[in-house]
Coordinates of C-alpha atoms in Angstrom, one line a residue:
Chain A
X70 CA 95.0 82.3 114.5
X71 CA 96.2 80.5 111.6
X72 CA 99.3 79.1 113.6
X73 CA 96.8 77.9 116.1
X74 CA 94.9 76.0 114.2
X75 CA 97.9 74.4 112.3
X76 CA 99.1 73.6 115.7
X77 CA 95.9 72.2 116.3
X78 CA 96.2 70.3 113.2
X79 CA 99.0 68.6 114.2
X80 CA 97.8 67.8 118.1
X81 CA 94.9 65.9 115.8
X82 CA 97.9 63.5 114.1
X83 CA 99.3 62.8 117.5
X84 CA 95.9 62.3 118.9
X85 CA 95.1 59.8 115.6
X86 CA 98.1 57.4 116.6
X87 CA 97.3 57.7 119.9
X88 CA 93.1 56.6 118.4
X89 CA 94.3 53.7 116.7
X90 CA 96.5 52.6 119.6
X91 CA 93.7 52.6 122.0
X92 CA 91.6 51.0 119.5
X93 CA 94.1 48.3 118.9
X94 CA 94.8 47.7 123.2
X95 CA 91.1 47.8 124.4
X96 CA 87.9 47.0 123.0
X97 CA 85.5 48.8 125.4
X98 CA 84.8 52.5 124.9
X99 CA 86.8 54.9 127.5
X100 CA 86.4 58.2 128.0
X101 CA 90.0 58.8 125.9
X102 CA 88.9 56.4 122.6
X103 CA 85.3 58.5 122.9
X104 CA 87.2 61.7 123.4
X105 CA 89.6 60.3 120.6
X106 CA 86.5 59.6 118.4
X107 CA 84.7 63.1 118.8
X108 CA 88.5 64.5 117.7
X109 CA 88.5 62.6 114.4
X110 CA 84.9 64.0 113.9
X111 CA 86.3 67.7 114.4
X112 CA 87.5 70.1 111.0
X113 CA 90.9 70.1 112.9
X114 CA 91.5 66.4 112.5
X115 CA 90.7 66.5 109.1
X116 CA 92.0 69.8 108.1
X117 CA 95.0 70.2 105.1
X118 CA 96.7 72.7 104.3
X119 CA 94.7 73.5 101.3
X120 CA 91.8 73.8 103.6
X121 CA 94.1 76.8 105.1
X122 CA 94.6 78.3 102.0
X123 CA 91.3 78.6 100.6
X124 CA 90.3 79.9 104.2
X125 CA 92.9 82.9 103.6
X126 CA 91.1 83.7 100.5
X127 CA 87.6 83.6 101.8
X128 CA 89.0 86.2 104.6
X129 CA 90.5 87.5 102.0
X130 CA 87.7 88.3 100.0
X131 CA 85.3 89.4 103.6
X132 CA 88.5 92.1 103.9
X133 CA 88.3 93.0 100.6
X134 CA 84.5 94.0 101.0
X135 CA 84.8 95.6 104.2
X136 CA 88.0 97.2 104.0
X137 CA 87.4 98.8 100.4
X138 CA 83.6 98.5 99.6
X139 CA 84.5 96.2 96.7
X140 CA 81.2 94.8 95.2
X141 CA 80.3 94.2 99.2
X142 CA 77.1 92.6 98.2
X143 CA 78.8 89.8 96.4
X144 CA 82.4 89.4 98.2
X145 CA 80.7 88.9 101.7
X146 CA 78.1 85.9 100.8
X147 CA 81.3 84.2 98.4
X148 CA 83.9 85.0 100.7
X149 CA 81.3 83.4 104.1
X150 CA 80.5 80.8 101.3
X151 CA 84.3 80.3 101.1
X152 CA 84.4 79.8 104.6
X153 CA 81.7 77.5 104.8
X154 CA 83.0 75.3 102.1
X155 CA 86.3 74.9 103.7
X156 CA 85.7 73.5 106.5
X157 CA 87.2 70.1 107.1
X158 CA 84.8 67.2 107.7
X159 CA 84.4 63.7 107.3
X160 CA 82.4 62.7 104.1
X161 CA 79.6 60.6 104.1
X162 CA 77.4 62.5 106.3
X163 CA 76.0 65.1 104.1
X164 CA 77.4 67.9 105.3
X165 CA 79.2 69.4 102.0
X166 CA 78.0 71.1 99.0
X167 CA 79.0 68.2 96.9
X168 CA 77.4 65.7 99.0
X169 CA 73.4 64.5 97.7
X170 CA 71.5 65.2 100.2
X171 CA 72.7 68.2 102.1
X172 CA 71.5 71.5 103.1
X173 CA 74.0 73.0 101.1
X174 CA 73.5 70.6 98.0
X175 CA 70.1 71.6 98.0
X176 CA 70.7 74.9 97.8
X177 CA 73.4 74.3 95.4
X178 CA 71.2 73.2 93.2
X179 CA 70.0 76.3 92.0
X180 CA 73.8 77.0 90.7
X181 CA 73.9 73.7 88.9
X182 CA 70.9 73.6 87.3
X183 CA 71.4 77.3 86.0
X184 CA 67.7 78.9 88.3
X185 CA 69.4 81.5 90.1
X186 CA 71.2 83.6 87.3
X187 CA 68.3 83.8 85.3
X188 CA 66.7 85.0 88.5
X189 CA 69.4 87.6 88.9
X190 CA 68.5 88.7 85.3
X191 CA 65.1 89.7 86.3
X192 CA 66.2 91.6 89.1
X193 CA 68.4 93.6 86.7
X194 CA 65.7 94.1 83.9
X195 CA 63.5 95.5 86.8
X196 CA 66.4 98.4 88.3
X197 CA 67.7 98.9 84.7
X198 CA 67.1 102.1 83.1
X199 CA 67.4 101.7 79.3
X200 CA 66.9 105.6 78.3
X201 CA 70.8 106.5 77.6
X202 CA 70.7 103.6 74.7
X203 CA 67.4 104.4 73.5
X204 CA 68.0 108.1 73.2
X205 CA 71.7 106.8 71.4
X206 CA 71.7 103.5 70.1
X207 CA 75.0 103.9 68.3
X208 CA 76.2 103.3 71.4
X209 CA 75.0 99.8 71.1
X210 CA 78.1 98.7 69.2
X211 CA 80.8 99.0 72.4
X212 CA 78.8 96.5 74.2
X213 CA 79.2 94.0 71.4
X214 CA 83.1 95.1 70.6
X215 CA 84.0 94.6 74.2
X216 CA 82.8 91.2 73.8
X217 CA 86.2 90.2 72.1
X218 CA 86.9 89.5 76.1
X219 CA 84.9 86.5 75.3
X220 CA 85.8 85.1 72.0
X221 CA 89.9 85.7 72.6
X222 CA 89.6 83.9 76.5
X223 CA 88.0 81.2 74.5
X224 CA 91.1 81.1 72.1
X225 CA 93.8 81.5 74.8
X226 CA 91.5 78.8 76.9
X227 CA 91.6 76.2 73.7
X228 CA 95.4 77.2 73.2
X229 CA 96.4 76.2 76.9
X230 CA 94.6 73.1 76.4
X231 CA 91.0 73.0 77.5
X232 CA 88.4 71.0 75.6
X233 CA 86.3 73.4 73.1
X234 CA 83.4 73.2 76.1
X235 CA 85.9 74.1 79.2
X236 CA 87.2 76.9 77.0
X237 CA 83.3 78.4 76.6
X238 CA 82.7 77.9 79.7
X239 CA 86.0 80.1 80.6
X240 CA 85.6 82.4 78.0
X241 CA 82.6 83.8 79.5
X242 CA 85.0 85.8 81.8
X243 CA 85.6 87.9 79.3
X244 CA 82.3 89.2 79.6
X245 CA 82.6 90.3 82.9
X246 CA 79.6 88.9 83.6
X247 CA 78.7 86.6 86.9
X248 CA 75.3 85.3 86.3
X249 CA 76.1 84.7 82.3
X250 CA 79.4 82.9 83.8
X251 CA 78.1 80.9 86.3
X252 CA 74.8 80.0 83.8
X253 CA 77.0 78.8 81.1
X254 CA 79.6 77.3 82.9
X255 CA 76.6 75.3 84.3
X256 CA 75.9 73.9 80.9
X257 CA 79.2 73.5 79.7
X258 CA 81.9 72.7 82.7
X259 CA 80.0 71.9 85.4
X260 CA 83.6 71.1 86.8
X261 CA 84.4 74.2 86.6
X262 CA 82.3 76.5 87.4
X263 CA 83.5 77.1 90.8
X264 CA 86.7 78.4 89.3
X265 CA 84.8 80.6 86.9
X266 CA 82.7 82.0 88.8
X267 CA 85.2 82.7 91.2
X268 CA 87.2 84.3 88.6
X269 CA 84.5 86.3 87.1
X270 CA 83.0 88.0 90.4
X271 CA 86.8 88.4 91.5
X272 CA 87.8 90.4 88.9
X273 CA 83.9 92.4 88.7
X274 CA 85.0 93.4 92.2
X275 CA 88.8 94.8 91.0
X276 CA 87.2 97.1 87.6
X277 CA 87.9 99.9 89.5
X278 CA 91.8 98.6 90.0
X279 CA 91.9 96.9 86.6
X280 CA 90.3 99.8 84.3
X281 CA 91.8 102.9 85.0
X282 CA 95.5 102.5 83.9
X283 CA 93.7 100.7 80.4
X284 CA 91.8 103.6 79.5
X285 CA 95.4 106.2 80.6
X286 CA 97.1 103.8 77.9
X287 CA 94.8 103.5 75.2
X288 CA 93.3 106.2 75.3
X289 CA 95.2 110.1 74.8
X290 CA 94.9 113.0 77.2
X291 CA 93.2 115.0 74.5
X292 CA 90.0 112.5 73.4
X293 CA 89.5 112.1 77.3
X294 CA 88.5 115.9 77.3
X295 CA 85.3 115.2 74.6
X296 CA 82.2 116.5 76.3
X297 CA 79.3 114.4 74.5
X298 CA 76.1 115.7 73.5
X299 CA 73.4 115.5 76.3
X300 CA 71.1 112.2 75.8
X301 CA 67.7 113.0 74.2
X302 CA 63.9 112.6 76.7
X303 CA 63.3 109.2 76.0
X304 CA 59.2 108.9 75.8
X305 CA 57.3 106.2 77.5
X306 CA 56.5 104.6 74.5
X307 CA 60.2 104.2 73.3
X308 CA 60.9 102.4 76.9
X309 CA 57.8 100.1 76.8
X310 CA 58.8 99.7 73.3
X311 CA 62.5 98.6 74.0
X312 CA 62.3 95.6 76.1
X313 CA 59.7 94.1 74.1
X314 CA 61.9 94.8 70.9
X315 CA 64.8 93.5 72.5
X316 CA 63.5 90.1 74.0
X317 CA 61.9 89.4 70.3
X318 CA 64.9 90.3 68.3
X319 CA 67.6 88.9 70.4
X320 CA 66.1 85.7 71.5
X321 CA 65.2 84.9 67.7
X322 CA 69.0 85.7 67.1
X323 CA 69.9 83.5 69.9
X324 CA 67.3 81.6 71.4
X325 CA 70.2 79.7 74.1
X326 CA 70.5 83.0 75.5
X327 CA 66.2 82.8 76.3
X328 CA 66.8 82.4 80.3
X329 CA 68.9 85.2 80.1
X330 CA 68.0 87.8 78.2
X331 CA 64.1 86.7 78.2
X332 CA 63.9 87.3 82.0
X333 CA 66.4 90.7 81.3
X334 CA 64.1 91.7 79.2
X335 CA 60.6 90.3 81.2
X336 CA 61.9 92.7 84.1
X337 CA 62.3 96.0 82.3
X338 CA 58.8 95.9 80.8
X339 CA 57.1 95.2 84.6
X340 CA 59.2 98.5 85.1
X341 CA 58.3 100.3 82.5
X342 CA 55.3 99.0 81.9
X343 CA 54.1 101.2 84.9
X344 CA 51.1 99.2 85.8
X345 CA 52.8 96.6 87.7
X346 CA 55.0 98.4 89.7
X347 CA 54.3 96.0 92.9
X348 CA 56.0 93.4 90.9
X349 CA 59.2 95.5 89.5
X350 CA 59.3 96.7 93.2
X351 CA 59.4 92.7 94.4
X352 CA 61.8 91.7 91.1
X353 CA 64.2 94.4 92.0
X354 CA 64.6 94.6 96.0
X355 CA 63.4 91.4 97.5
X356 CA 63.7 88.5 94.9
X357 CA 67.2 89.7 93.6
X358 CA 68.2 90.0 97.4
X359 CA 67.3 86.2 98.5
X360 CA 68.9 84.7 95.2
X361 CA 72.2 87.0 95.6
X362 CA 72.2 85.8 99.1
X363 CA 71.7 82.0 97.9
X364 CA 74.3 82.2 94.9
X365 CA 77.2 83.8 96.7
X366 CA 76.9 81.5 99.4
X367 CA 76.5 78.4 97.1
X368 CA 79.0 79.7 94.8
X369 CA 81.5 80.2 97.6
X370 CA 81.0 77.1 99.1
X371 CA 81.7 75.6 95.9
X372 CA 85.4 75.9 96.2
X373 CA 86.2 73.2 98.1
X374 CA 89.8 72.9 98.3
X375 CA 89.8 69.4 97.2
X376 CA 87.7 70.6 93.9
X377 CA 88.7 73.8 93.8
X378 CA 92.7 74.3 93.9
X379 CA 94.1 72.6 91.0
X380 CA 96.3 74.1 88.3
X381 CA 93.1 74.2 86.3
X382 CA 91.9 76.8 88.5
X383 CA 94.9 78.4 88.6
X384 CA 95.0 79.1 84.4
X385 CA 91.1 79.8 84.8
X386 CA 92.3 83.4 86.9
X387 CA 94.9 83.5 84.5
X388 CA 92.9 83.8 81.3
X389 CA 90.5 86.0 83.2
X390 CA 92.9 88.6 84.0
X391 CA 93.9 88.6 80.3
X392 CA 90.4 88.5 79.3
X393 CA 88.8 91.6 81.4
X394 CA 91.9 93.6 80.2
X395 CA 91.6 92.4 76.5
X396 CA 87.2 93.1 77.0
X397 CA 88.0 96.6 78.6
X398 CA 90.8 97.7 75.6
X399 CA 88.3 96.1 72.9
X400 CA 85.6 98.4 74.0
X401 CA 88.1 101.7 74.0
X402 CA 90.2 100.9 70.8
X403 CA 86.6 100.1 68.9
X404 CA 84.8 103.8 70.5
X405 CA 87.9 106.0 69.1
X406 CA 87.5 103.6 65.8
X407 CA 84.0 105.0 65.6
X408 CA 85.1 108.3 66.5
X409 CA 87.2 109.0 63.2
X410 CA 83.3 108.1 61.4
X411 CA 81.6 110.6 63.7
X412 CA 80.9 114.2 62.6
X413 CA 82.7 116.8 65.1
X414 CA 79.9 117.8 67.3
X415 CA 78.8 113.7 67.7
X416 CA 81.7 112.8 68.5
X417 CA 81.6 110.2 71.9
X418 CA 84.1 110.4 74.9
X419 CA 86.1 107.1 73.6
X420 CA 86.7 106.7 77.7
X421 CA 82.9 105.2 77.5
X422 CA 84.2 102.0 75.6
X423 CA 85.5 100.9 78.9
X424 CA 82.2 100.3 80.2
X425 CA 81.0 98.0 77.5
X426 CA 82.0 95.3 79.6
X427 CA 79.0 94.3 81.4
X428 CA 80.0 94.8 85.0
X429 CA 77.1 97.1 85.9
X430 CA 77.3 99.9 86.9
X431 CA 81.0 99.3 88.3
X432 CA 82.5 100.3 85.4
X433 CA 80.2 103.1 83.8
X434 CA 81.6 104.7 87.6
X435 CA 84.9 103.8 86.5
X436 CA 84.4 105.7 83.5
X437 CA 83.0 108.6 85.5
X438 CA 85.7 108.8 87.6
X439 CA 87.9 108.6 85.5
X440 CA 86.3 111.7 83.3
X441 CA 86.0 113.9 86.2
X442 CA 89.9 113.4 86.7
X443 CA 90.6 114.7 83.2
X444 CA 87.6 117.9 83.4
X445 CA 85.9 118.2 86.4
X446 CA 82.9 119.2 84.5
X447 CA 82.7 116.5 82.2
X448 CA 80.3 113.9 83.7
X449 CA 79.9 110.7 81.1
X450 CA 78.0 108.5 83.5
X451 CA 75.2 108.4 82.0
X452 CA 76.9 108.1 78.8
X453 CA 78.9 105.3 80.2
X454 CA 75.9 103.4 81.1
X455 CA 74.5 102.4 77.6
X456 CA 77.4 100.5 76.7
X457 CA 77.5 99.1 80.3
X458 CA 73.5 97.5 79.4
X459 CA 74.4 96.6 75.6
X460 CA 77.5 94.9 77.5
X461 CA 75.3 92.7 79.8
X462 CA 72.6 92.0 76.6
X463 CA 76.3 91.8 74.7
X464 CA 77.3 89.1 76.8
X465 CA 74.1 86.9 77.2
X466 CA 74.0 86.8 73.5
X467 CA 77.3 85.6 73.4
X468 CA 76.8 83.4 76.0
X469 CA 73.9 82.1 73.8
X470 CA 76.2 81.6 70.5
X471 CA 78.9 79.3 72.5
X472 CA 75.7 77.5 74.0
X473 CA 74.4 76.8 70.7
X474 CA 77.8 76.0 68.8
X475 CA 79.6 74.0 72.4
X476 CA 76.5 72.1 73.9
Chain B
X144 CA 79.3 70.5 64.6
X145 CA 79.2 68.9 68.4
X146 CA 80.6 65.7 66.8
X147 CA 83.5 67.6 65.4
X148 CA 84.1 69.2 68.0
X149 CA 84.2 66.5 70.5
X150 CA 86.9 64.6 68.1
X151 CA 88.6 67.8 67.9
X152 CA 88.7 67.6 72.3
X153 CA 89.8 64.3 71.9
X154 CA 92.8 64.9 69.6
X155 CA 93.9 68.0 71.3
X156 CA 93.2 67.4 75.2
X157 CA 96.3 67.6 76.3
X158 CA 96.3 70.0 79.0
X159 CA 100.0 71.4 78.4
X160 CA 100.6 74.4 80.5
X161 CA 102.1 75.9 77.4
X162 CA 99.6 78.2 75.3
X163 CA 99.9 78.0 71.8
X164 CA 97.9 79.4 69.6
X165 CA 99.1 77.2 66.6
X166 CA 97.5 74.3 68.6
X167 CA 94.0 75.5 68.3
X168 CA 91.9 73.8 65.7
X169 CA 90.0 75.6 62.7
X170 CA 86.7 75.0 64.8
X171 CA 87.8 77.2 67.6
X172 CA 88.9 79.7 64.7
X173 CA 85.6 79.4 63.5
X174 CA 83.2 80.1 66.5
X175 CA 85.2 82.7 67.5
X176 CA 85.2 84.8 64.6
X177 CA 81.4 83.4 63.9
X178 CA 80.7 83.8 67.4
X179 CA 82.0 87.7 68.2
X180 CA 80.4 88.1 64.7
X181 CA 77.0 87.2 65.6
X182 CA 77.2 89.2 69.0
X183 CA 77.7 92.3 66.3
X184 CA 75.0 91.9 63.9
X185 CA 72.8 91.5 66.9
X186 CA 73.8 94.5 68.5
X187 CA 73.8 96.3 64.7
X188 CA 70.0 95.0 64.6
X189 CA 68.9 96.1 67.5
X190 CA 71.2 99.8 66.8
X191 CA 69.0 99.6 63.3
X192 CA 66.2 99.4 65.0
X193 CA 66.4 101.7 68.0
X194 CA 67.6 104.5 65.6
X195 CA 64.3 104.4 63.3
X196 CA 62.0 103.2 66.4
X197 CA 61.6 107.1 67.6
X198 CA 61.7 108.3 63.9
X199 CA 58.3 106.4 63.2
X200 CA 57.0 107.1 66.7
X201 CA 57.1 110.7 66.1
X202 CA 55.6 110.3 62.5
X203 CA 52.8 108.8 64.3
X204 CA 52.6 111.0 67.0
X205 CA 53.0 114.1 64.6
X206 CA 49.9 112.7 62.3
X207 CA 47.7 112.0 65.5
X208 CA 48.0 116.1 66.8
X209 CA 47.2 117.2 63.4
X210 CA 44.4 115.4 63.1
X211 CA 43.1 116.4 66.5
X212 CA 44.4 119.8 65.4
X213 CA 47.1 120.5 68.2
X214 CA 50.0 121.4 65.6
X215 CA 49.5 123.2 62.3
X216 CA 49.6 121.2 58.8
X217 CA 53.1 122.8 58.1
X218 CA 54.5 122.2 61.7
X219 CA 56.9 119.2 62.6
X220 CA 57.8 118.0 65.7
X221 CA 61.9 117.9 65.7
X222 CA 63.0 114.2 66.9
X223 CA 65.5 114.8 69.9
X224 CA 63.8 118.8 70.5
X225 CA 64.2 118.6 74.3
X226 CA 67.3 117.0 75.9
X227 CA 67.5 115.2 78.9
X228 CA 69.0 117.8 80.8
X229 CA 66.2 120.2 79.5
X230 CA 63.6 117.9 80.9
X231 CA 65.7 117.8 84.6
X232 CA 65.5 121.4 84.3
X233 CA 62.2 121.1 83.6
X234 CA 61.3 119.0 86.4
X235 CA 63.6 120.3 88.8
X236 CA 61.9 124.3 88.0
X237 CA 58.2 122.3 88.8
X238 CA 59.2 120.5 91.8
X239 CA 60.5 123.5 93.4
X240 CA 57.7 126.0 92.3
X241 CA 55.3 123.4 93.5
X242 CA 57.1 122.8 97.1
X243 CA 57.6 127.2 97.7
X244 CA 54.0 127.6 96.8
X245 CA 53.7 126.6 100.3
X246 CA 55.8 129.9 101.6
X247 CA 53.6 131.8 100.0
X248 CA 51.0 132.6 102.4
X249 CA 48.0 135.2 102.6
X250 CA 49.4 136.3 105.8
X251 CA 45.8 137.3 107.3
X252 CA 45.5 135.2 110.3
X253 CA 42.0 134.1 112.2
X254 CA 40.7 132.4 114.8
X255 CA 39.3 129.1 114.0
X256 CA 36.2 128.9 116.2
X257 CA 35.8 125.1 117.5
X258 CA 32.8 124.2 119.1
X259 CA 32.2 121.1 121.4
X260 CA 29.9 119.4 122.6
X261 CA 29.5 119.6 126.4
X262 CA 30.5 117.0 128.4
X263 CA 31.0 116.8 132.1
X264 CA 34.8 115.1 131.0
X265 CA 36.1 117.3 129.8
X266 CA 34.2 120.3 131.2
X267 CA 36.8 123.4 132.7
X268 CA 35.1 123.6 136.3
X269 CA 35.5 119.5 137.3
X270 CA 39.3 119.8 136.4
X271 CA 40.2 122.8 138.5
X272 CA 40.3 122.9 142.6
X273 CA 37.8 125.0 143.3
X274 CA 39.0 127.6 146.2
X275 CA 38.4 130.7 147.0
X276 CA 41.8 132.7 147.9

């Protein structure tokens, strides 16, 4: 297909010259110079090879989905999005995400201005069961020791020689976050977000490729066999409590982070809250539905090969290789750290560090996985998944803290 | 701290495709270490918190039955008594007593008797042919 419409491409030179010949021998319009006319309209006259390229990746990314059921519900509206934002047209007739005025710069708008993650957020809150941190909070630190993902892409970012706000901005990879990435990038390198957010749902989509050979190398055959306590019955009270705690205490800490982590929070208590469960229902099916739908498409059809492949972008997916690896061994090194404090029967399943990264619930499955290789029996998910929620509040307050020091 | 920062990008912008950490200025050191920092304490205030959270909610709870006389002056509620997996067990015993109370049935069986309402409709002797054979 991809030879076809290359040689297509180059029927559209010859048919060019043959356009400005006509144009230049006869003045009135024939059926050729109309023909000729509609042909310089069409994405094959005005199709570059980076045009190809950036198609191969959004096909790329639809196999990826399909073939191995790799964050589908992301990688099929970025990789269309990818599509859509590739196709070759002539500018100045608002047709392209960049353009003012277009469909998709409407839509697009939402991504730039920073609505739709926040959006996202409350769509999390409201599907986000908090009891396996409440019942043991300890497990609180991970989240915020796999956020070294963050801070060191930030210093590999500034070392390469990105300006303090494009190295934020990039840095946020490391958190293994897409809505936080694409939020701050928004603020920071509106340039770049494409890129990043690119990066960061990418390499959300490859945990399950990335992690696993991490945790076999950090972590010894022996501390994978721990078997950890059950979690405690978290009461009512304790989750109503939680969300109301957390929004107060966090936002005080870092108010940048008050999109974020204020509609996080604002969706947990309308589930837990129990008396508006109409709402939580709407927050967690519908809503989050339409604005995943809008910001993979928008997001994908940010990448426009004449924005998107520069050597810029290529150091972006670099750094956030680096950065998801660093994040994921941050989180393991810093749970068999706390392990040497723990008394013997306390001890945690260091594997659950992995899943202080905050791509939810990929890589608390990971960690799962990953357990039930080492002892059948030994099932940490639900371990796994409160430093997989301190990860996502982990990284919205760090996202906060570069907001506040960068913007 | 923008200000310095922005001098800082001006200075140092110089997009090599070298990385070096020797290039990076003391304000990057800074918010990174200040940064990550921050993330911690956070996350140690809100572990602070979440550990003593169920500590006082039992007190609470523990005062409340003993006034309304549900535990005895001496008895204590242990924080953490019934695990998670206690509770599915819990649950799960319920659920299924509840659904295989359904199996258990008398056994007697009757004859409802309905009674209708006559109506030529639906009467027996309109809907059959009447023949004699």
């Amino acid at each position: 297909m991809l030879i076809l419409v290359a040689m297509l491409i180059g029927l559209g030179a010859i048919f060019n010259i043959a356009e400005m010949s006509a144009a230049n021998s006869a003045s009135e319009i024939t059926a050729a110079s109309g023909l000729a006319q509609f042909w310089a309209f069409t994405g094959f006259a005005n199709a570059t090879v980076q045009h190809l390229i950036m198609i191969v990746v959004g096909l790329f990314f639809i196999f990826l989905a399909v073939k191995y059921d790799y964050e589908p519900l992301l990688l099929i509206p970025i990789g269309t999005g990818i599509l859509m934002g590739n196709i070759p047209f002539l500018i100045g007739y608002k047709i392209g995400v960049y353009e003012e005025g277009s469909v998709l710069n409407y839509l697009y708008f939402g991504v730039k201005q920073g609505v739709y993650p926040p959006l996202i957020f409350l769509g999390i809150g409201a599907m986000t069961d908090f009891s396996s941190l409440i019942s043991n909070p300890k497990l609180f630190l991970l989240g915020a020791a796999a956020q070294v993902g963050i801070f060191a892409t930030f210093l590999g970012a500034s070392a390469l020689g990105f300006t303090p706000q494009e190295a934020g901005a990039i840095g946020i990879i490391g958190g293994a976050d897409g809505p936080t990435a694409i939020f701050l990038s928004s603020k920071l390198a509106p340039h770049l977000m494409g890129a990043i957010a690119i990066a960061a749902y990418s390499y959300m989509a490859l945990v399950p490729v990335i992690q696993p050979p991490i945790i076999r190398l950090i972590i010894p055959k022996k501390e994978r066999l721990i078997k950890m306590k059950p979690p405690r019955a978290v009461s009512k009270t304790e989750k109503i409590i939680f969300p109301i705690l957390g929004l107060l205490l966090t936002c005080f800490i870092a108010p940048s982070a008050l999109p974020l982590l204020g509609m996080l929070f604002f969706g947990n208590i309308l589930k837990e809250s129990g008396v508006t469960e109409r709402l939580a229902d709407t927050a967690r099916n519908s809503l989050i539905n339409i604005v995943t739908i809008l910001l993979g498409l928008t997001v994908g059809a940010s990448t426009q090969a004449d924005y998107f492949l520069t050597t810029d972008s290529l150091k972006i997916f670099g750094l956030g290789a680096v950065s998801f690896a660093v994040a994921t061994a941050g989180g393991l090194l810093f749970a068999r750290l706390m392990n040497v404090f723990l008394k013997k029967d306390n001890k945690i399943n260091p594997m659950i560090g992995a899943a202080g990264v905050s791509a939810v619930p990929d890589s608390a499955r990971v960690v799962q996985v990953e357990g039930i290789k080492s002892d059948p029996n030994n099932h940490l998910l639900m371990h796994a998944m409160a430093p997989n929620v301190s990860g996502v509040i982990g990284s919205a307050v760090g996202a906060g803290i570069l907001l506040a020091f960068l913007l | 701290m923008l200000q310095y920062l922005e001098l800082q990008a001006l200075y140092f912008n110089k997009k090599t495709n070298k990385m070096n950490l020797l290039d990076v200025t003391s304000g990057t050191w800074t918010i990174t270490f200040i940064g990550w920092g921050i993330v911690f304490v956070a996350l140690v205030v809100l572990v602070i918190i979440f550990t003593n959270v169920p500590k006082i909610h039992f007190a609470l709870r523990e005062r409340q039955l003993r006034r309304e006389g549900k535990i005895e002056k001496d008895e204590t509620i242990k924080l953490g008594s019934i695990t998670g997996e206690e509770s599915a067990a819990i649950a799960m015993a319920l659920y299924m007593f509840q659904n295989e109370q359904h199996d258990e049935e008398s056994g007697i069986i009757t004859i409802k008797r309905i009674e209708r309402r006559y109506s030529p409709w639906s009467s027996k002797i309109y809907t059959l042919n009447n023949r004699n054979f």
